[in-house]
Each structure stands twice: as C-alpha cells, then as structure tokens.
Short mmCIF file of C-alpha atoms in Angstrom, two decimals:
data_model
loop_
_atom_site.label_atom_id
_atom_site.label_comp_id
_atom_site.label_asym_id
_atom_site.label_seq_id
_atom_site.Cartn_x
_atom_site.Cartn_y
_atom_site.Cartn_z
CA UNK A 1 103.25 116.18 125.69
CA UNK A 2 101.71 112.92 126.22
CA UNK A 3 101.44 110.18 123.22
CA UNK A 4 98.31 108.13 122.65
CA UNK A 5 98.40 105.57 125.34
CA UNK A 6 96.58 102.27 124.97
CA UNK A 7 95.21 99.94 128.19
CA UNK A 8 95.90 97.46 129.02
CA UNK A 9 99.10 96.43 127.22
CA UNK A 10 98.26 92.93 126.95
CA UNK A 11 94.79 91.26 127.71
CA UNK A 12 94.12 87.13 127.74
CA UNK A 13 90.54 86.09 127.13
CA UNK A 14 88.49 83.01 126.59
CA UNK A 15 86.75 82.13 123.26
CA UNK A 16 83.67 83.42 123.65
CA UNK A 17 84.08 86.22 126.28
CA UNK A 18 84.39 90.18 125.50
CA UNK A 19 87.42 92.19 125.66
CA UNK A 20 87.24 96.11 126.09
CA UNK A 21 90.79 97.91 124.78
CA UNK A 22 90.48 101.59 125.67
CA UNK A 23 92.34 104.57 124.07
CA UNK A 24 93.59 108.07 125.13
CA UNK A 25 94.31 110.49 122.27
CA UNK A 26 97.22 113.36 122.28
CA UNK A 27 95.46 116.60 123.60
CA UNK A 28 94.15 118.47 120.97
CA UNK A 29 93.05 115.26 118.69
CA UNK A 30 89.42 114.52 117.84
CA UNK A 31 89.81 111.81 115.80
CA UNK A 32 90.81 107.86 116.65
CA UNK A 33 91.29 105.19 114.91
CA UNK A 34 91.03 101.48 115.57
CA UNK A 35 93.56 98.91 113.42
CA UNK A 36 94.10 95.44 113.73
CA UNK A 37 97.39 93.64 113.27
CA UNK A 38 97.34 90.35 113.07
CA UNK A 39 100.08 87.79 111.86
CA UNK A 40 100.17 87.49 108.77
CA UNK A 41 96.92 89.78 107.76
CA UNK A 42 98.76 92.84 107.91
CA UNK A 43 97.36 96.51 109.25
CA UNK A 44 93.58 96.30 108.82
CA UNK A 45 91.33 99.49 109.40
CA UNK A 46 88.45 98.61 112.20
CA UNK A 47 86.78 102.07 113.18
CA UNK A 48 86.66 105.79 112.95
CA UNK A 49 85.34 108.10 115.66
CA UNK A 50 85.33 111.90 115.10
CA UNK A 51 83.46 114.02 117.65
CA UNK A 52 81.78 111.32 119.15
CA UNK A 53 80.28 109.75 115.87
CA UNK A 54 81.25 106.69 114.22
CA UNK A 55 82.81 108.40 110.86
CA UNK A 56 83.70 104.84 109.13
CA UNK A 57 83.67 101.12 109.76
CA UNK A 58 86.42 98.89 107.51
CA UNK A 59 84.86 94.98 106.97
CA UNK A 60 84.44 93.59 110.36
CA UNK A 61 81.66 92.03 112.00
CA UNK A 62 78.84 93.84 114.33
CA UNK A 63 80.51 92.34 117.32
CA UNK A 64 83.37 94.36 116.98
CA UNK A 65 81.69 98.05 118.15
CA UNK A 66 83.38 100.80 120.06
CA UNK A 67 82.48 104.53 121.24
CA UNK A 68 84.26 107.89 121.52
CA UNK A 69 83.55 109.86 124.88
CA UNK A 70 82.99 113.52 125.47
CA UNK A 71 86.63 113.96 126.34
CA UNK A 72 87.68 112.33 123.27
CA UNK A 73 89.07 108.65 123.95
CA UNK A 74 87.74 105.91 122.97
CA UNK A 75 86.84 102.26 123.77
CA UNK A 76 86.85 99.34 121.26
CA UNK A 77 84.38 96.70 122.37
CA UNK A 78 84.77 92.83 120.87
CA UNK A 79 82.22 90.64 121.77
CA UNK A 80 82.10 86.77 121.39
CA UNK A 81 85.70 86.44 121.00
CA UNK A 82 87.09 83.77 118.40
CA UNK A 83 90.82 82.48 118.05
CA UNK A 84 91.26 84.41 115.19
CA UNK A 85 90.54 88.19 116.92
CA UNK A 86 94.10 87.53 118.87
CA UNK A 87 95.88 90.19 117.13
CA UNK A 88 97.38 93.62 118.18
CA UNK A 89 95.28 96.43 118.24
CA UNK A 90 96.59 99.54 117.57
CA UNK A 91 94.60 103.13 118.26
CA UNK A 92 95.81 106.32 116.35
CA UNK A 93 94.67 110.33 116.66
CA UNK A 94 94.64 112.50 114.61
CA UNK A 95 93.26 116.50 114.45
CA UNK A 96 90.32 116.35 111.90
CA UNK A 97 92.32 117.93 109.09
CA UNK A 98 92.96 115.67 105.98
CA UNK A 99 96.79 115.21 105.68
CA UNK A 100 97.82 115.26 109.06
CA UNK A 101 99.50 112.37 110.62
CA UNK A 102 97.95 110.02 112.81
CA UNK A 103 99.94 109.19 115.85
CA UNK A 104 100.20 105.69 117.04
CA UNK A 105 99.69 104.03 120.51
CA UNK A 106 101.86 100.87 121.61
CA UNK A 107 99.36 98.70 120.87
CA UNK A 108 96.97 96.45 122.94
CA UNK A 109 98.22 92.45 122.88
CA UNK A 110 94.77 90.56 122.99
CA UNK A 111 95.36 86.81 122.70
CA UNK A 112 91.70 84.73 123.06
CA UNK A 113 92.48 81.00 124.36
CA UNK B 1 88.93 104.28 96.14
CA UNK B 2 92.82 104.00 97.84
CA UNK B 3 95.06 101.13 98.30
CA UNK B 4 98.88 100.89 98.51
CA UNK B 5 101.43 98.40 97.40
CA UNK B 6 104.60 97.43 98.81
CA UNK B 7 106.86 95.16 96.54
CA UNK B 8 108.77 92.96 98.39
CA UNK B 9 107.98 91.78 101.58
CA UNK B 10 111.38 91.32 103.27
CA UNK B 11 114.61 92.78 102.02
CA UNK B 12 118.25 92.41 103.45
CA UNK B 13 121.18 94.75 103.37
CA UNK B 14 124.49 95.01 104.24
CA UNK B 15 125.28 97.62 106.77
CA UNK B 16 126.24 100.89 104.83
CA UNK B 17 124.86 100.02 101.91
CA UNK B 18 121.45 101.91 100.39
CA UNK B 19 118.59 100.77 101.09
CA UNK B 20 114.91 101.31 98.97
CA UNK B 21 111.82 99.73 99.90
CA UNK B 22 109.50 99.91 97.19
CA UNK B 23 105.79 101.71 97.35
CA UNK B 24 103.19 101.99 94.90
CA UNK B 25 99.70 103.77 95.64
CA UNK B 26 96.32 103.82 93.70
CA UNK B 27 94.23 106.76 94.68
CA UNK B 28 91.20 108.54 93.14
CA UNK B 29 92.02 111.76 94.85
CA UNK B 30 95.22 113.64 95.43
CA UNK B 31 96.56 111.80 98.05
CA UNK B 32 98.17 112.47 100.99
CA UNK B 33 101.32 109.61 101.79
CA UNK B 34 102.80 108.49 104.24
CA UNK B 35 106.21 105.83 105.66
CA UNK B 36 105.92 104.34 109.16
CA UNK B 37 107.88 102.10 110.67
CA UNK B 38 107.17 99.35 113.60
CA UNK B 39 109.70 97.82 115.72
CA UNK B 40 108.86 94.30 117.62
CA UNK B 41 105.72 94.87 119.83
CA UNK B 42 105.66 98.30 119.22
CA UNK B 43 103.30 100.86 117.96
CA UNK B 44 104.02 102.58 114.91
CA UNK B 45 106.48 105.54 114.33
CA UNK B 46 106.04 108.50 111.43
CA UNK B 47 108.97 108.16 109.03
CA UNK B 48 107.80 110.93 106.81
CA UNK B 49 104.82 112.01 104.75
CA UNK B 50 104.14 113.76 101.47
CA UNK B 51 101.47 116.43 101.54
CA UNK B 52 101.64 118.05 98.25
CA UNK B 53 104.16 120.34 99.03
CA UNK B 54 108.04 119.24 97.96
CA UNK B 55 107.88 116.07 96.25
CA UNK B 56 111.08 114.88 97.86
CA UNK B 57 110.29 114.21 101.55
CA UNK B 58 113.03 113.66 104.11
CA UNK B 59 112.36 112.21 107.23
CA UNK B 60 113.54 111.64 110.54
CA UNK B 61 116.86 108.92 111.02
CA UNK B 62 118.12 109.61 107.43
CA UNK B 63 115.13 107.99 105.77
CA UNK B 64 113.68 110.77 102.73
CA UNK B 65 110.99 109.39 99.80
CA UNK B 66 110.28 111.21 96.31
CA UNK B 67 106.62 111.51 95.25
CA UNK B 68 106.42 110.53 91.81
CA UNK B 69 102.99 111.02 89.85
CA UNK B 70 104.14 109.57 86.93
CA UNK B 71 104.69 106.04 88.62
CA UNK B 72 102.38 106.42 91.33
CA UNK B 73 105.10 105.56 93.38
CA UNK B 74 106.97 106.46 97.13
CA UNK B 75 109.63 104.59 97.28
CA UNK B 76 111.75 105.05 100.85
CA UNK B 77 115.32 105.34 100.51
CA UNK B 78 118.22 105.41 102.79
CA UNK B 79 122.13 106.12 101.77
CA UNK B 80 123.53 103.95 104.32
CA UNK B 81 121.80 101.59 106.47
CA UNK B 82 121.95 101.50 109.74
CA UNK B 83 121.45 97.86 112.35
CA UNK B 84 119.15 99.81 114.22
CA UNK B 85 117.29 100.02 110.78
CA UNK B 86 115.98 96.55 111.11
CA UNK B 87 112.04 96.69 111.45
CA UNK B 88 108.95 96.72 109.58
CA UNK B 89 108.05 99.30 107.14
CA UNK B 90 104.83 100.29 106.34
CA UNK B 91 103.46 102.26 103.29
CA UNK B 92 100.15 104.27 103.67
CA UNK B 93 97.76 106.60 101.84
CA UNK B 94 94.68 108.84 102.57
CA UNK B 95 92.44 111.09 101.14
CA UNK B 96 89.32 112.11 99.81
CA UNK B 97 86.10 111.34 101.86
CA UNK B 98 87.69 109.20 104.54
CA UNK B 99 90.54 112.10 105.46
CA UNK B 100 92.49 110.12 108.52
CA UNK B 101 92.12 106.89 107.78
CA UNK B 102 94.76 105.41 106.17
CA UNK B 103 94.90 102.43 103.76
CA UNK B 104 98.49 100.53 104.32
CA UNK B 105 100.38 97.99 102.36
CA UNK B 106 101.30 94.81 104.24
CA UNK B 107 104.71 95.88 105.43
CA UNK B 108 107.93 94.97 104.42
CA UNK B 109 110.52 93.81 106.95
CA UNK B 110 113.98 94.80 106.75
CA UNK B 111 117.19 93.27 108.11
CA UNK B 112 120.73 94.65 108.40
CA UNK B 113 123.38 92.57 107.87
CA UNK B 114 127.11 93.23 110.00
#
C-alpha cells in the first residue's frame, strides 16, 4: 500500500513568488494535514482538510491557503514568499476517526532566496 | 485546549544503556497520545500511541511508553539503546473538537554514544 507522498521533494523560490506543495493521502484517508518545520520553530500545525472543507487553520497568515480535491489530496498554496517560510513542510492523513494515527509524507524542502 | 511538553531538548546515551525521553501533556479532553520519531530529512515515523486502552504502550524497535493520569505524563522508554536510535523524537496529543490534528512538543534529539 502506498504512503502519503509529497511533490516535489525540494522546491527553490524567490522572495516574493508562490510555491504550490501538493499531497497524496494513503487510500482510504479523508483527512490531511499541513505542518511546518522550520529550524528552530519546531512542528507547527498549518491546515486541516476533511472532505473537501477546510476543518481548521493553526496561526498563519491568509497567504498561506490550500484545497482538498474530490479524490482526496491536497495542495498547499503560499503566496508572497518571505525568507522565513523556508521550512519543511510535512502533509499527514488520517481516516476521520479521532485517535487514529496520522501518517506522514517525506516532507517538501521549500527554501525562498 | 491541548499542548505537550517535552523536557529536555537533546539527551545522550551510551549504547546499551536505557534511555527515557520525557513527555508531559495538558489536555481538556481525554486525550489520545502519541511518540514519533524523525530521522534527518525525513518525514515522520509512528513510534506508538495511547488510545485509552492499556496504559503501557509498546511500540515498534523496542520503544514502549506508560500513560500516567496522575502526572499527565508519556514518557518513552527504551532498555537498551540502539546507534540507529539517534533521531528526533517528537511528543504529540489530540482530541476533543479538532480529532486529527495533533499538537507536538518541540522534539528532543537523541544521540548514541559507541
């Protein structure tokens, strides 16, 4: 069975450009999750999608957005890239069901020059 | 409202010898916890979780964590460490409202000493 697989694997942009990071999650999964990991900040929670809908948003700024298709992935959107969004962003899925584990990608290595 | 603390941010162990990496959670609803562990530009791996079922979890490579209400705590132990033990750990919670999402402490990083 396939993981959750992340593209690209590593992305360079310049300040001020957008970035795009899509997602595939594990069959069966209808939630995803977008985190953020940079250095020194830790794990921080960017978005929820569940069926399509945005579920939750952690504290970022409007120009980080994102959708959920009809088969379930997902695309994470950052507009008018800064320095500091260079950071690795990690997508999880999960089935809906509280308690269940969310399963991690490999990440997507955006660094903004 | 959920959070998670992990004391210590690095620790270093001989090989062999035990190692325990601290976690403490706050959480206004039962909560559902949870050990993963990230290896250098990786993604991150499922250790173990507690669900409210046994409150001693074991997990996969040796690793098991006791659920302790008392403390509030989930402290990850291992008997003997391993060098391919050497990542980052990361403590997490959910629960309540949000389900999925999970709430993580800021890692701690581990190294094995020959």
């Amino acid at each position: 069975e396939a993981g959750v697989t992340q593209s690209p694997t590593h992305l360079i942009k310049t300040r001020g450009q957008q970035a795009t990071l899509r997602c595939s999650p594990i069959s069966g999964h209808t939630s995803v999750y977008w985190y953020q990991q940079a250095l020194g900040l830790g794990l921080q929670f960017l978005l929820w999608y569940d069926e399509g809908e945005e579920r939750n948003r952690g504290n970022f700024p409007p120009r980080f957005s994102g959708r959920q298709f009809p088969n379930y992935s997902s695309e994470l959107n950052v507009n008018a890239l800064e320095l500091e969004d260079s950071a690795l962003y990690l997508c999880a899925s999960s089935t809906r069901q509280g308690g269940t584990e969310a399963f991690f990608g490999q990440g997507t290595r955006l660094t903004v020059v | 409202a959920q959070s998670v603390t992990q004391l210590g941010s690095h620790v270093s162990v001989s090989e062999g010898a035990l190692v325990l990496l601290r976690c403490n959670y706050s959480s206004s609803v039962p909560p559902y916890l949870f050990w993963y562990v990230q290896y250098p530009n990786q993604g991150l791996q499922l250790l173990l979780k507690y669900t409210s079922a046994a409150t001693l979890v074991k997990g996969i490579n040796g690793f098991e964590a006791e659920f302790k209400k008392s403390e509030t705590s989930f402290h990850l132990t291992k008997p003997s460490a391993h060098m391919s033990d050497a990542a980052e750990y990361f403590c997490a919670v959910s629960g309540g409202s949000t389900l999925g999402r999970l709430y993580f402490g800021r890692g701690t990083q581990l190294t094995v000493w020959p």
